[in-house]
Amino acid sequence: MEIRTMIQSTPNPNALKFVLNIPVKTEGKVTYKNAAQCTHNPLAAALFTIPNITEVYFFDNYITVTQDGNVDWEGIEEQIKKVILDHAADHNPDFMVEEDKKAALPVSDDPEIAKINAILDNTIRPGLQMDGGDLHVVAFDGTNLIVSYQGACGSCPSSTMGTLRAIESILRDQYNPNISVQTEGSAMEDQAHGEVY
């Protein structure tokens, strides 16, 4: 079978989605931030040899590649496509990583987090996945929900505010009118500045 890839833009100007006609990750998803994290995935490691690449995300049948914004996509798009096609035939989509092992365990035995995840699965996640990204629930203390973005959503300006407010609005409507939602990064900044909610 001839392996083909189609390039799709994402809402993040610094991320492109490379959709293949074969799976790249049969179970779960994984985000790489540098080549050192890719020892078990030669395809991902090869993508980091291209200058300006800052993140590579594998999910289902696509790879979302994020760059630092210092280069035009025209300059590296064909390079990325070539690396993917050169390595795709030898790529094992069944590879497992730490994230999969964590995902295989229940994220939490907290039924409230399960309810939140069910709402996110039905509302927000399909759109994020279509755009080459995803969302992970990091923590919940009863009213404050902390999430982290993955793939194209990780460095997207709209994900930081627009999507976050949408998630908060949906959860206030369908779960708890007093819930507040923030990203893992902003939660850490707030702790560093001693802000308490």
Tab-separated table of C-alpha atoms in Angstrom:
chain	number	residue	atom	x	y	z
A	1	MET	CA	0.000	0.000	0.000
A	2	GLU	CA	1.271	3.455	-0.889
A	3	ILE	CA	1.566	5.666	2.179
A	4	ARG	CA	0.205	9.158	1.651
A	5	THR	CA	-0.056	12.227	3.830
A	6	MET	CA	-2.306	15.257	3.583
A	7	ILE	CA	-1.435	18.550	5.275
A	8	GLN	CA	-4.123	20.417	7.204
A	9	SER	CA	-3.825	23.799	8.856
A	10	THR	CA	-4.853	24.213	12.505
A	11	PRO	CA	-6.116	27.252	14.453
A	12	ASN	CA	-2.547	27.555	15.751
A	13	PRO	CA	-0.442	29.353	13.091
A	14	ASN	CA	2.652	27.533	14.411
A	15	ALA	CA	1.204	24.011	14.079
A	16	LEU	CA	0.333	21.853	11.073
A	17	LYS	CA	-1.468	18.527	11.051
A	18	PHE	CA	-0.046	15.758	8.821
A	19	VAL	CA	-2.832	13.220	8.229
A	20	LEU	CA	-1.758	9.788	6.984
A	21	ASN	CA	-3.724	6.956	5.398
A	22	ILE	CA	-2.292	4.589	8.060
A	23	PRO	CA	-2.366	4.793	11.877
A	24	VAL	CA	0.574	6.434	13.661
A	25	LYS	CA	-0.674	5.640	17.191
A	26	THR	CA	-3.216	2.846	17.638
A	27	GLU	CA	-3.861	3.490	21.341
A	28	GLY	CA	-3.620	6.713	23.296
A	29	LYS	CA	-1.635	9.767	22.241
A	30	VAL	CA	1.783	11.205	22.940
A	31	THR	CA	3.463	14.622	22.896
A	32	TYR	CA	7.215	15.006	22.444
A	33	LYS	CA	8.973	18.261	23.343
A	34	ASN	CA	12.477	17.254	22.196
A	35	ALA	CA	14.460	14.492	20.482
A	36	ALA	CA	15.665	13.033	23.793
A	37	GLN	CA	12.087	11.928	24.545
A	38	CYS	CA	11.848	9.966	21.263
A	39	THR	CA	14.278	7.102	21.865
A	40	HIS	CA	11.533	4.511	21.167
A	41	ASN	CA	10.116	6.425	18.173
A	42	PRO	CA	12.590	6.973	15.275
A	43	LEU	CA	9.957	8.850	13.230
A	44	ALA	CA	9.453	11.452	15.971
A	45	ALA	CA	13.222	11.710	16.538
A	46	ALA	CA	13.765	12.316	12.802
A	47	LEU	CA	11.248	15.184	12.845
A	48	PHE	CA	13.303	16.947	15.537
A	49	THR	CA	16.317	16.990	13.181
A	50	ILE	CA	14.441	19.677	11.205
A	51	PRO	CA	15.371	23.132	12.562
A	52	ASN	CA	12.692	25.148	14.407
A	53	ILE	CA	10.524	22.126	15.385
A	54	THR	CA	9.453	22.478	19.035
A	55	GLU	CA	6.811	19.772	19.486
A	56	VAL	CA	5.526	16.613	17.802
A	57	TYR	CA	2.171	15.042	18.705
A	58	PHE	CA	1.020	11.544	17.649
A	59	PHE	CA	-2.663	10.574	17.734
A	60	ASP	CA	-4.735	8.116	15.679
A	61	ASN	CA	-3.695	8.642	12.018
A	62	TYR	CA	-2.053	12.058	12.266
A	63	ILE	CA	1.043	13.851	13.497
A	64	THR	CA	0.795	17.479	14.574
A	65	VAL	CA	4.086	19.324	14.184
A	66	THR	CA	4.637	22.635	16.000
A	67	GLN	CA	7.410	25.079	15.177
A	68	ASP	CA	8.797	28.111	17.014
A	69	GLY	CA	7.357	30.684	14.589
A	70	ASN	CA	10.771	31.732	13.251
A	71	VAL	CA	10.391	30.073	9.845
A	72	ASP	CA	7.743	30.102	7.102
A	73	TRP	CA	5.903	26.801	6.735
A	74	GLU	CA	6.791	26.811	3.020
A	75	GLY	CA	10.412	26.439	4.116
A	76	ILE	CA	9.945	23.242	6.136
A	77	GLU	CA	6.591	21.705	5.098
A	78	GLU	CA	8.114	19.512	2.359
A	79	GLN	CA	10.996	18.489	4.652
A	80	ILE	CA	8.504	17.339	7.309
A	81	LYS	CA	6.412	15.483	4.730
A	82	LYS	CA	9.535	13.744	3.353
A	83	VAL	CA	10.688	12.653	6.844
A	84	ILE	CA	7.217	11.278	7.629
A	85	LEU	CA	6.963	9.365	4.342
A	86	ASP	CA	10.567	8.079	4.624
A	87	HIS	CA	9.931	6.648	8.114
A	88	ALA	CA	6.222	5.737	7.999
A	89	ALA	CA	6.652	2.231	6.529
A	90	ASP	CA	8.955	1.200	9.421
A	91	HIS	CA	6.956	3.033	12.097
A	92	ASN	CA	5.176	0.844	14.656
A	93	PRO	CA	1.828	2.460	15.582
A	94	ASP	CA	1.489	0.081	18.567
A	95	PHE	CA	4.408	1.674	20.445
A	96	MET	CA	3.773	2.346	24.127
A	97	VAL	CA	5.043	5.269	26.192
A	98	GLU	CA	4.722	6.370	29.817
A	99	GLU	CA	1.624	8.416	28.910
A	100	ASP	CA	-0.089	5.203	27.724
A	101	LYS	CA	0.767	3.390	30.935
A	102	LYS	CA	-0.692	6.290	32.907
A	103	ALA	CA	-3.752	6.355	30.642
A	104	ALA	CA	-4.233	2.619	31.151
A	105	LEU	CA	-4.616	3.271	34.863
A	106	PRO	CA	-7.716	5.109	36.003
A	107	VAL	CA	-6.822	8.821	35.973
A	108	SER	CA	-8.547	9.039	39.293
A	109	ASP	CA	-11.099	7.048	41.187
A	110	ASP	CA	-12.872	10.369	41.693
A	111	PRO	CA	-16.345	10.050	40.124
A	112	GLU	CA	-16.450	13.848	39.700
A	113	ILE	CA	-13.427	13.779	37.364
A	114	ALA	CA	-15.104	10.945	35.447
A	115	LYS	CA	-18.218	13.160	35.020
A	116	ILE	CA	-16.072	16.096	33.837
A	117	ASN	CA	-14.189	13.870	31.370
A	118	ALA	CA	-17.484	12.536	29.998
A	119	ILE	CA	-18.713	16.100	29.378
A	120	LEU	CA	-15.390	17.048	27.726
A	121	ASP	CA	-15.510	13.881	25.557
A	122	ASN	CA	-18.955	14.883	24.267
A	123	THR	CA	-18.300	18.586	23.767
A	124	ILE	CA	-14.734	19.916	23.600
A	125	ARG	CA	-12.391	17.012	22.766
A	126	PRO	CA	-13.747	16.139	19.286
A	127	GLY	CA	-13.115	19.709	18.095
A	128	LEU	CA	-9.647	19.854	19.628
A	129	GLN	CA	-8.756	16.498	18.063
A	130	MET	CA	-9.995	17.685	14.675
A	131	ASP	CA	-7.674	20.678	15.062
A	132	GLY	CA	-4.687	18.438	15.820
A	133	GLY	CA	-4.684	18.630	19.610
A	134	ASP	CA	-6.322	17.466	22.818
A	135	LEU	CA	-6.880	18.209	26.468
A	136	HIS	CA	-5.929	16.365	29.661
A	137	VAL	CA	-7.446	16.866	33.130
A	138	VAL	CA	-4.544	17.406	35.551
A	139	ALA	CA	-6.310	18.117	38.846
A	140	PHE	CA	-9.657	19.016	40.391
A	141	ASP	CA	-10.340	20.157	43.946
A	142	GLY	CA	-14.127	20.509	43.835
A	143	THR	CA	-14.376	23.927	42.172
A	144	ASN	CA	-11.019	24.531	40.447
A	145	LEU	CA	-10.187	22.396	37.411
A	146	ILE	CA	-6.657	22.368	36.005
A	147	VAL	CA	-6.121	21.130	32.439
A	148	SER	CA	-3.182	20.831	30.064
A	149	TYR	CA	-3.361	21.177	26.298
A	150	GLN	CA	-1.645	18.775	23.897
A	151	GLY	CA	-0.601	18.935	20.242
A	152	ALA	CA	-1.590	22.033	18.268
A	153	CYS	CA	-3.530	23.339	21.272
A	154	GLY	CA	-0.419	23.513	23.447
A	155	SER	CA	0.965	26.772	22.100
A	156	CYS	CA	-2.114	28.135	20.379
A	157	PRO	CA	-3.129	31.665	21.419
A	158	SER	CA	-6.838	30.803	21.078
A	159	SER	CA	-6.519	27.753	23.339
A	160	THR	CA	-5.153	29.795	26.180
A	161	MET	CA	-8.222	31.999	26.483
A	162	GLY	CA	-10.993	31.269	23.977
A	163	THR	CA	-11.129	27.505	24.383
A	164	LEU	CA	-10.528	27.753	28.119
A	165	ARG	CA	-13.528	30.075	28.519
A	166	ALA	CA	-15.617	27.730	26.339
A	167	ILE	CA	-14.687	24.756	28.536
A	168	GLU	CA	-15.533	26.749	31.643
A	169	SER	CA	-18.873	27.844	30.171
A	170	ILE	CA	-19.854	24.282	29.184
A	171	LEU	CA	-18.867	22.872	32.583
A	172	ARG	CA	-20.732	25.661	34.395
A	173	ASP	CA	-23.798	24.842	32.341
A	174	GLN	CA	-23.601	21.028	32.500
A	175	TYR	CA	-21.730	20.340	35.736
A	176	ASN	CA	-21.291	23.089	38.363
A	177	PRO	CA	-22.113	26.800	37.995
A	178	ASN	CA	-19.178	27.703	40.293
A	179	ILE	CA	-16.409	25.797	38.543
A	180	SER	CA	-13.322	27.672	37.326
A	181	VAL	CA	-10.912	26.282	34.725
A	182	GLN	CA	-7.273	27.153	34.160
A	183	THR	CA	-4.283	25.640	32.431
A	184	GLU	CA	-1.505	23.866	34.265
A	185	GLY	CA	0.940	26.653	33.339
A	186	SER	CA	-1.238	29.483	34.648
A	187	ALA	CA	-2.007	27.521	37.837
A	188	MET	CA	1.733	27.216	38.500
A	189	GLU	CA	2.238	30.944	37.855
A	190	ASP	CA	-0.550	31.763	40.312
A	191	GLN	CA	1.087	29.579	42.977
A	192	ALA	CA	4.429	31.264	42.320
A	193	HIS	CA	2.825	34.689	42.811
A	194	GLY	CA	0.961	33.486	45.891
A	195	GLU	CA	-2.482	34.104	44.441
A	196	VAL	CA	-5.261	32.191	46.144
A	197	TYR	CA	-8.746	31.641	44.702
